[in-house]
Every structure is written in structure tokens, then in C-alpha cells.
GROMACS .gro file of C-alpha atoms in nm:
model
  349
    1MET     CA    1  -0.673   0.390  -0.708
    2LYS     CA    2  -0.435   0.248  -0.982
    3PHE     CA    3  -0.584  -0.002  -1.227
    4MET     CA    4  -0.452  -0.198  -1.570
    5LYS     CA    5  -0.661  -0.303  -1.872
    6LEU     CA    6  -0.504  -0.560  -2.090
    7GLY     CA    7  -0.659  -0.683  -2.408
    8SER     CA    8  -0.856  -0.496  -2.670
    9ARG     CA    9  -1.159  -0.729  -2.820
   10SER     CA   10  -1.485  -0.676  -2.650
   11ASP     CA   11  -1.633  -0.926  -2.407
   12THR     CA   12  -1.813  -1.237  -2.586
   13PHE     CA   13  -1.830  -1.478  -2.295
   14TYR     CA   14  -2.210  -1.590  -2.279
   15SER     CA   15  -2.390  -1.836  -2.052
   16ALA     CA   16  -2.635  -2.109  -2.183
   17ASN     CA   17  -2.795  -2.422  -2.025
   18GLY     CA   18  -2.557  -2.382  -1.713
   19VAL     CA   19  -2.232  -2.384  -1.960
   20ARG     CA   20  -1.975  -2.062  -2.004
   21SER     CA   21  -1.906  -2.028  -2.367
   22ILE     CA   22  -1.697  -1.777  -2.620
   23SER     CA   23  -1.894  -1.670  -2.937
   24SER     CA   24  -1.684  -1.785  -3.205
   25GLU     CA   25  -1.680  -1.893  -3.559
   26VAL     CA   26  -1.443  -2.168  -3.470
   27HIS     CA   27  -1.593  -2.500  -3.261
   28SER     CA   28  -1.495  -2.530  -2.958
   29ASP     CA   29  -1.243  -2.822  -2.905
   30LEU     CA   30  -1.167  -2.801  -2.506
   31VAL     CA   31  -1.443  -2.849  -2.221
   32VAL     CA   32  -1.263  -2.704  -1.878
   33HIS     CA   33  -1.434  -2.811  -1.522
   34VAL     CA   34  -1.375  -2.501  -1.286
   35ASN     CA   35  -1.548  -2.593  -0.959
   36GLU     CA   36  -1.902  -2.612  -1.028
   37THR     CA   37  -1.880  -2.467  -1.366
   38ARG     CA   38  -1.796  -2.535  -1.709
   39TYR     CA   39  -1.641  -2.360  -1.968
   40LEU     CA   40  -1.686  -2.467  -2.367
   41LEU     CA   41  -1.336  -2.298  -2.506
   42HIS     CA   42  -1.081  -2.334  -2.755
   43LYS     CA   43  -0.714  -2.536  -2.681
   44PHE     CA   44  -0.528  -2.263  -2.903
   45PRO     CA   45  -0.544  -1.970  -2.739
   46LEU     CA   46  -0.535  -2.132  -2.397
   47LEU     CA   47  -0.266  -2.379  -2.423
   48SER     CA   48  -0.062  -2.174  -2.581
   49LYS     CA   49  -0.010  -1.937  -2.269
   50CYS     CA   50  -0.092  -2.203  -1.978
   51VAL     CA   51   0.123  -2.481  -1.909
   52LYS     CA   52  -0.112  -2.648  -1.652
   53LEU     CA   53  -0.363  -2.684  -1.910
   54GLN     CA   54  -0.093  -2.843  -2.195
   55ARG     CA   55   0.020  -3.095  -1.932
   56LEU     CA   56  -0.314  -3.170  -1.827
   57CYS     CA   57  -0.412  -3.217  -2.184
   58SER     CA   58  -0.110  -3.420  -2.293
   59GLU     CA   59  -0.154  -3.667  -1.947
   60ASN     CA   60  -0.544  -3.722  -2.084
   61PRO     CA   61  -0.569  -3.760  -2.475
   62GLU     CA   62  -0.877  -3.689  -2.598
   63SER     CA   63  -1.124  -3.944  -2.698
   64SER     CA   64  -1.343  -3.749  -2.923
   65HIS     CA   65  -1.303  -3.377  -3.051
   66LEU     CA   66  -1.367  -3.210  -2.726
   67GLN     CA   67  -1.080  -3.241  -2.514
   68ILE     CA   68  -1.224  -3.259  -2.109
   69THR     CA   69  -1.024  -3.093  -1.817
   70GLN     CA   70  -1.112  -3.051  -1.436
   71LEU     CA   71  -0.952  -2.772  -1.211
   72HIS     CA   72  -1.043  -2.896  -0.894
   73ASP     CA   73  -1.019  -2.594  -0.591
   74PHE     CA   74  -0.924  -2.331  -0.859
   75PRO     CA   75  -0.800  -2.040  -0.667
   76GLY     CA   76  -1.037  -1.719  -0.692
   77GLY     CA   77  -1.298  -1.994  -0.845
   78SER     CA   78  -1.479  -1.931  -1.195
   79LYS     CA   79  -1.422  -1.563  -1.189
   80ALA     CA   80  -1.065  -1.591  -1.141
   81PHE     CA   81  -1.044  -1.830  -1.435
   82GLU     CA   82  -1.246  -1.653  -1.628
   83LEU     CA   83  -1.040  -1.339  -1.588
   84CYS     CA   84  -0.712  -1.575  -1.724
   85ALA     CA   85  -0.917  -1.723  -2.002
   86LYS     CA   86  -1.002  -1.387  -2.130
   87PHE     CA   87  -0.650  -1.271  -2.131
   88CYS     CA   88  -0.600  -1.559  -2.332
   89TYR     CA   89  -0.839  -1.435  -2.588
   90GLY     CA   90  -0.724  -1.079  -2.601
   91ILE     CA   91  -1.034  -0.972  -2.441
   92THR     CA   92  -1.021  -0.654  -2.215
   93ILE     CA   93  -0.969  -0.714  -1.850
   94THR     CA   94  -0.938  -0.484  -1.583
   95ILE     CA   95  -0.681  -0.548  -1.277
   96SER     CA   96  -0.672  -0.332  -0.952
   97ALA     CA   97  -0.602  -0.369  -0.627
   98TYR     CA   98  -0.960  -0.522  -0.571
   99ASN     CA   99  -0.871  -0.847  -0.794
  100ILE     CA  100  -0.517  -0.842  -0.824
  101VAL     CA  101  -0.442  -1.121  -0.558
  102SER     CA  102  -0.685  -1.370  -0.681
  103ALA     CA  103  -0.574  -1.275  -1.020
  104LEU     CA  104  -0.198  -1.358  -0.960
  105CYS     CA  105  -0.294  -1.681  -0.756
  106ALA     CA  106  -0.511  -1.805  -1.076
  107ALA     CA  107  -0.214  -1.701  -1.340
  108LYS     CA  108   0.028  -1.876  -1.124
  109TYR     CA  109  -0.157  -2.172  -1.079
  110LEU     CA  110  -0.228  -2.201  -1.474
  111GLN     CA  111   0.132  -2.132  -1.488
  112MET     CA  112   0.124  -1.843  -1.727
  113THR     CA  113   0.468  -1.773  -1.732
  114GLU     CA  114   0.733  -1.596  -1.970
  115ASP     CA  115   0.870  -1.978  -2.034
  116VAL     CA  116   0.569  -1.998  -2.262
  117GLU     CA  117   0.512  -1.687  -2.416
  118LYS     CA  118   0.681  -1.356  -2.373
  119GLY     CA  119   0.445  -1.100  -2.209
  120ASN     CA  120   0.226  -1.362  -2.038
  121LEU     CA  121   0.012  -1.264  -1.744
  122VAL     CA  122   0.180  -1.352  -1.465
  123HIS     CA  123   0.469  -1.124  -1.548
  124LYS     CA  124   0.215  -0.820  -1.660
  125LEU     CA  125   0.040  -0.909  -1.274
  126GLU     CA  126   0.394  -0.886  -1.130
  127VAL     CA  127   0.506  -0.547  -1.278
  128PHE     CA  128   0.180  -0.397  -1.195
  129PHE     CA  129   0.171  -0.523  -0.857
  130ASN     CA  130   0.545  -0.387  -0.801
  131SER     CA  131   0.517  -0.050  -0.965
  132CYS     CA  132   0.177   0.062  -0.898
  133THR     CA  133   0.003  -0.158  -0.635
  134LEU     CA  134   0.313  -0.125  -0.382
  135ASN     CA  135   0.305   0.244  -0.428
  136GLY     CA  136  -0.013   0.334  -0.328
  137TRP     CA  137  -0.114   0.381   0.031
  138LYS     CA  138  -0.512   0.274  -0.002
  139ASP     CA  139  -0.406  -0.042  -0.292
  140CYS     CA  140  -0.214  -0.167  -0.040
  141ILE     CA  141  -0.467  -0.173   0.235
  142VAL     CA  142  -0.727  -0.313  -0.012
  143THR     CA  143  -0.505  -0.588  -0.144
  144LEU     CA  144  -0.432  -0.684   0.198
  145GLN     CA  145  -0.790  -0.703   0.280
  146THR     CA  146  -0.864  -0.940  -0.032
  147THR     CA  147  -0.578  -1.230   0.073
  148LYS     CA  148  -0.834  -1.331   0.298
  149PRO     CA  149  -0.936  -1.655   0.072
  150PHE     CA  150  -0.562  -1.684  -0.044
  151LYS     CA  151  -0.386  -1.678   0.282
  152LEU     CA  152  -0.145  -1.963   0.208
  153GLN     CA  153  -0.095  -1.827  -0.174
  154SER     CA  154  -0.035  -1.475  -0.076
  155GLU     CA  155   0.234  -1.575   0.169
  156GLU     CA  156   0.410  -1.801  -0.087
  157LEU     CA  157   0.435  -1.529  -0.370
  158GLY     CA  158   0.520  -1.248  -0.088
  159ILE     CA  159   0.216  -1.036  -0.139
  160THR     CA  160   0.104  -1.000   0.208
  161THR     CA  161   0.475  -0.924   0.335
  162ARG     CA  162   0.520  -0.682   0.062
  163CYS     CA  163   0.187  -0.483   0.117
  164ILE     CA  164   0.274  -0.491   0.475
  165GLU     CA  165   0.644  -0.349   0.445
  166SER     CA  166   0.493  -0.102   0.200
  167VAL     CA  167   0.193   0.049   0.431
  168VAL     CA  168   0.467   0.037   0.735
  169SER     CA  169   0.733   0.232   0.522
  170LYS     CA  170   0.453   0.515   0.418
  171VAL     CA  171   0.390   0.556   0.799
  172ILE     CA  172   0.731   0.580   0.903
  173SER     CA  173   0.864   0.805   0.620
  174ASN     CA  174   0.711   1.095   0.823
  175PRO     CA  175   0.461   0.990   1.098
  176SER     CA  176   0.390   1.307   1.250
  177LYS     CA  177   0.260   1.442   0.884
  178VAL     CA  178   0.051   1.147   0.842
  179SER     CA  179  -0.307   1.160   0.980
  180LEU     CA  180  -0.436   0.899   1.198
  181SER     CA  181  -0.833   0.917   1.111
  182HIS     CA  182  -1.080   1.037   0.856
  183SER     CA  183  -1.258   1.394   0.965
  184GLN     CA  184  -1.659   1.346   1.010
  185ASN     CA  185  -1.728   1.448   0.632
  186GLY     CA  186  -1.483   1.172   0.505
  187GLU     CA  187  -1.196   1.394   0.390
  188ARG     CA  188  -0.865   1.369   0.525
  189GLU     CA  189  -0.761   1.597   0.841
  190VAL     CA  190  -0.523   1.856   0.773
  191SER     CA  191  -0.165   1.738   0.889
  192ASP     CA  192  -0.120   1.962   1.184
  193THR     CA  193  -0.432   1.801   1.395
  194ASN     CA  194  -0.397   1.518   1.625
  195LYS     CA  195  -0.613   1.281   1.428
  196LYS     CA  196  -0.446   1.078   1.203
  197TRP     CA  197  -0.610   0.906   0.911
  198TRP     CA  198  -0.369   0.567   0.886
  199GLY     CA  199  -0.497   0.442   1.190
  200ASP     CA  200  -0.855   0.422   1.024
  201ASP     CA  201  -0.738   0.275   0.732
  202ILE     CA  202  -0.545   0.000   0.878
  203SER     CA  203  -0.825  -0.081   1.122
  204GLU     CA  204  -0.999  -0.239   0.830
  205LEU     CA  205  -0.729  -0.515   0.835
  206ARG     CA  206  -0.818  -0.843   0.995
  207ILE     CA  207  -0.649  -0.899   1.347
  208ASP     CA  208  -0.350  -1.108   1.197
  209LEU     CA  209  -0.266  -0.871   0.936
  210TYR     CA  210  -0.313  -0.588   1.186
  211TRP     CA  211  -0.084  -0.726   1.447
  212ARG     CA  212   0.175  -0.782   1.186
  213THR     CA  213   0.160  -0.451   1.060
  214MET     CA  214   0.144  -0.286   1.416
  215ALA     CA  215   0.426  -0.484   1.527
  216ALA     CA  216   0.634  -0.389   1.230
  217LEU     CA  217   0.566  -0.018   1.318
  218LYS     CA  218   0.665  -0.067   1.668
  219SER     CA  219   0.965  -0.222   1.600
  220GLY     CA  220   1.099   0.050   1.351
  221GLY     CA  221   1.104   0.265   1.650
  222LYS     CA  222   1.027   0.582   1.436
  223VAL     CA  223   0.626   0.633   1.551
  224PRO     CA  224   0.588   0.800   1.856
  225ALA     CA  225   0.413   0.553   2.120
  226ASN     CA  226   0.093   0.780   2.157
  227LEU     CA  227   0.071   0.769   1.808
  228ILE     CA  228   0.066   0.372   1.845
  229SER     CA  229  -0.159   0.391   2.115
  230ASP     CA  230  -0.439   0.591   1.945
  231ALA     CA  231  -0.451   0.352   1.667
  232LEU     CA  232  -0.491   0.094   1.884
  233LYS     CA  233  -0.770   0.242   2.048
  234ILE     CA  234  -0.944   0.312   1.706
  235TYR     CA  235  -0.885  -0.063   1.632
  236THR     CA  236  -1.050  -0.184   1.958
  237SER     CA  237  -1.355   0.053   1.915
  238LYS     CA  238  -1.410  -0.074   1.556
  239TRP     CA  239  -1.374  -0.450   1.624
  240LEU     CA  240  -1.426  -0.515   2.022
  241PRO     CA  241  -1.754  -0.567   2.085
  242LYS     CA  242  -1.926  -0.423   2.358
  243ILE     CA  243  -1.924  -0.669   2.674
  244SER     CA  244  -2.190  -0.750   2.923
  245ARG     CA  245  -2.134  -0.884   3.250
  246ASN     CA  246  -2.333  -1.195   3.185
  247LEU     CA  247  -2.085  -1.299   2.904
  248LYS     CA  248  -2.297  -1.188   2.618
  249ILE     CA  249  -2.165  -1.002   2.306
  250VAL     CA  250  -2.380  -0.695   2.263
  251SER     CA  251  -2.399  -0.588   1.914
  252SER     CA  252  -2.345  -0.212   1.857
  253SER     CA  253  -2.555  -0.204   1.541
  254ASN     CA  254  -2.876  -0.315   1.639
  255GLY     CA  255  -2.861  -0.386   1.991
  256GLU     CA  256  -2.958  -0.765   1.983
  257SER     CA  257  -2.704  -0.998   2.198
  258GLU     CA  258  -2.604  -1.332   2.161
  259LEU     CA  259  -2.482  -1.588   2.399
  260GLU     CA  260  -2.094  -1.628   2.437
  261SER     CA  261  -1.974  -1.859   2.128
  262SER     CA  262  -1.710  -1.861   1.886
  263LYS     CA  263  -1.760  -1.466   1.829
  264ALA     CA  264  -1.669  -1.438   2.215
  265ASN     CA  265  -1.359  -1.653   2.153
  266THR     CA  266  -1.259  -1.430   1.846
  267SER     CA  267  -1.307  -1.130   2.070
  268ARG     CA  268  -1.083  -1.275   2.345
  269LEU     CA  269  -0.785  -1.345   2.089
  270LEU     CA  270  -0.853  -1.030   1.939
  271LEU     CA  271  -0.807  -0.859   2.286
  272GLU     CA  272  -0.517  -1.049   2.368
  273SER     CA  273  -0.359  -0.976   2.060
  274ILE     CA  274  -0.422  -0.550   2.124
  275ILE     CA  275  -0.281  -0.621   2.451
  276THR     CA  276   0.082  -0.750   2.335
  277LEU     CA  277   0.108  -0.442   2.114
  278LEU     CA  278   0.051  -0.195   2.379
  279PRO     CA  279   0.340   0.028   2.410
  280MET     CA  280   0.585   0.012   2.678
  281GLU     CA  281   0.667   0.390   2.718
  282THR     CA  282   0.531   0.535   3.051
  283ASN     CA  283   0.241   0.717   3.017
  284SER     CA  284   0.194   0.616   2.659
  285VAL     CA  285  -0.129   0.422   2.720
  286SER     CA  286  -0.446   0.632   2.880
  287CYS     CA  287  -0.521   0.512   3.235
  288SER     CA  288  -0.909   0.456   3.097
  289PHE     CA  289  -0.813   0.265   2.803
  290LEU     CA  290  -0.594   0.014   3.013
  291LEU     CA  291  -0.896  -0.018   3.253
  292LYS     CA  292  -1.155  -0.082   2.977
  293LEU     CA  293  -0.923  -0.319   2.799
  294LEU     CA  294  -0.902  -0.491   3.169
  295LYS     CA  295  -1.265  -0.491   3.192
  296ALA     CA  296  -1.316  -0.686   2.874
  297ALA     CA  297  -1.048  -0.895   2.964
  298ASN     CA  298  -1.223  -0.987   3.276
  299VAL     CA  299  -1.551  -1.045   3.101
  300LEU     CA  300  -1.402  -1.270   2.813
  301GLN     CA  301  -1.170  -1.437   3.068
  302ALA     CA  302  -0.861  -1.355   2.898
  303SER     CA  303  -0.526  -1.529   2.998
  304ALA     CA  304  -0.442  -1.455   3.346
  305SER     CA  305  -0.124  -1.351   3.192
  306SER     CA  306  -0.298  -1.092   2.996
  307ARG     CA  307  -0.505  -0.956   3.291
  308LEU     CA  308  -0.170  -0.943   3.522
  309GLU     CA  309  -0.014  -0.738   3.275
  310LEU     CA  310  -0.336  -0.501   3.268
  311ALA     CA  311  -0.373  -0.464   3.611
  312ARG     CA  312   0.035  -0.379   3.646
  313ARG     CA  313   0.020  -0.076   3.375
  314VAL     CA  314  -0.301   0.043   3.588
  315ALA     CA  315  -0.116   0.037   3.884
  316LEU     CA  316   0.159   0.275   3.790
  317GLN     CA  317  -0.108   0.538   3.644
  318LEU     CA  318  -0.370   0.499   3.903
  319ASP     CA  319  -0.351   0.863   3.984
  320GLU     CA  320  -0.544   0.931   3.671
  321ALA     CA  321  -0.812   0.694   3.726
  322LYS     CA  322  -1.164   0.766   3.790
  323VAL     CA  323  -1.370   0.581   4.044
  324CYS     CA  324  -1.630   0.474   3.735
  325ASP     CA  325  -1.337   0.352   3.545
  326LEU     CA  326  -1.267   0.106   3.856
  327MET     CA  327  -1.600  -0.050   3.853
  328ILE     CA  328  -1.490  -0.362   3.692
  329PRO     CA  329  -1.799  -0.622   3.647
  330SER     CA  330  -1.755  -0.946   3.822
  331ILE     CA  331  -1.827  -1.272   3.646
  332SER     CA  332  -1.779  -1.516   3.914
  333ASN     CA  333  -2.073  -1.689   4.017
  334ASP     CA  334  -1.932  -1.765   4.347
  335SER     CA  335  -1.914  -1.371   4.416
  336ASP     CA  336  -2.155  -1.171   4.655
  337THR     CA  337  -2.050  -0.838   4.446
  338ILE     CA  338  -2.152  -0.687   4.141
  339TYR     CA  339  -1.824  -0.558   4.077
  340ASP     CA  340  -1.480  -0.752   4.096
  341LEU     CA  341  -1.278  -0.638   4.402
  342ASP     CA  342  -1.016  -0.878   4.382
  343ILE     CA  343  -0.880  -0.691   4.077
  344VAL     CA  344  -0.891  -0.397   4.236
  345LEU     CA  345  -0.722  -0.501   4.502
  346ASN     CA  346  -0.427  -0.650   4.279
  347ILE     CA  347  -0.416  -0.318   4.128
  348LEU     CA  348  -0.337  -0.106   4.484
  349GLU     CA  349  -0.126  -0.410   4.606
   0.00000   0.00000   0.00000
């Protein structure tokens, strides 16, 4: 994974009495409150690079030798602010896919642009993002994962869209030679196997980002439908928990169960999103996978349209079904049967 180092000075930030300061022979003349953290710093290095701090200080003239300013709801919190402050002091900072989003959002918030100083932080971060992050497969995946606390800012800065486009372009460039999953020992499978690692990697994304990525892959028309289906199986097995008849979510990790709650609602939305991504090509999705989705849709009480679509798809491939696949649990309190006969009748009709 690529990274960039900026600055050359050693880190001299320290904490004392609940305040973050920098070791210096020059007395501090600037106090910055970032959320719950208080910083005792200097005007010169910070104001010379941060338009936001310049404006705040000019709007609130100092009443003593210390200028005090507040930065409420700072993107990335004190960690992101301190990274920007260290850049101003010339202290070495490391930028990678793990912090490029928070760093960019923080630098944009502080308006650390070329207008105030050439070679400022925003410019350096954007160059690194465009030339390094977007060119790396794992870098794009990690960057997308870190956008969660910065959803709005990431969209406004184009980070999310550009990362998704980069991921999609890498898969589409030669889907038959890009593997979908990792081997058991953690190493990449050779390209002539049927397993593809890209399905494993993008399965780490939260459902909204995953849906956008898979929708783009489908619309490109260059990834075979069976590979789309295989990738959806990987995501489903990773994120859709096992469902029991009595509307409990059963944890696959420790066997403990908890009653239906917001977790069930999340699972329902995830399931319905996966159903919309199913490729339409004949026999591109196995009947057993469709029936597994139908069972989950029934227990989670997914939308009627989702269940009808799955039933329709199963009906077209019913010759592939096994009897055990058709034993779909009934969740109706009025039913005298353990299994849902109505769904099976709908499929047969």
C-alpha cells in the first residue's frame, strides 16, 4: 500500500494537564478548541497556511496575549486537526489510504489551499490521492471503507465516486484474469482458477458502496453474469446473518441469538439490495442461491415485490431445486404448518 511522508521535523507535540501543546522556545499565542480537545499553539505557522483560522482570528480580536478560537464539529476530530497542525509546523506526517479521507476533509475545512500558500496541504493530498491512491486496488478499497464518518464530505470532494470508478475500471479491464476470492492461506489464487479475489475484497464495503460498485460493474456489461452472481454470494454469506424461523438473528460467530431489532431491519435492507443486483441472464444465478435468498426474504419479511421476484426466478429453474431447498420456514402465526406452502404453490403456479 502506498504512503506519502511530508515534513522533516521530529514530533514535539505533548499532553499536559489535559492540553495538547508543542515544545517550543516561543510562547504560545493561539488556543484552539477542537471538539473536546484544547491545543496551545502559535499563530505564525498555522495562520500562514489556514484561511479558516485567519478569518476566525480576525473576527474575534484577542483580548489578551492569547487568541482563542473554537472549531466545533471538526471533521476527523482532534486526530485530523493535529495532523494538519503538524504539517504547518513542518513535523513529519504520514499519509496513506487509512487517513487520506480524514486528512483531506480536515485540510479542506481549514482551507489549506494554494490561495494562501503554494504547496499547501490540500494540493499535496489531492496529488497523492490522484496519482497513488486511485492507482492502487487495495488503496481504493481501504479509502472507501474510511469514508463512513465523512459520507457527505467524501461525496462533495468526489472521493467516493472516483474510488468506485477506479475499482470498477480495474475489474472491467480484464475480468477473466482477475480472481474473485483469496485462497485459504491468504495468498491470491492463480488466474486460471474459478475463484476471484475481487469479490472478497469488495465484500468489505458497506452495502451502499457495495451496491454502487456492483451496479456499475453490471452496467459496464464486461463482467460475466456468473461472476456477478458469485460475488453476490460472497457478500451475502459475509453480511447476511443466519435467520431462524422465529425472527431471530443468529450470530455465526458465537451462536448467541438476539430478538429482531434494528439489526433485522438492516439485514432486510441489505437483502433487498442484493436482490436488485441479481443478474437477469438465464441460469446466471443458481436455484439453490435463489431459494436461500427466498428463505431469508420470507423470515425477514422483505417486500412483497422482492419475494415475488425471487419466486419467479426460482420457477424458471425449478428443475435444479432439491426438496430440502423448498422447505421454506413459515413465519405466520395462523399457519398450522412448519413450512410455507403458499410460497411453494406460487412457485409451481
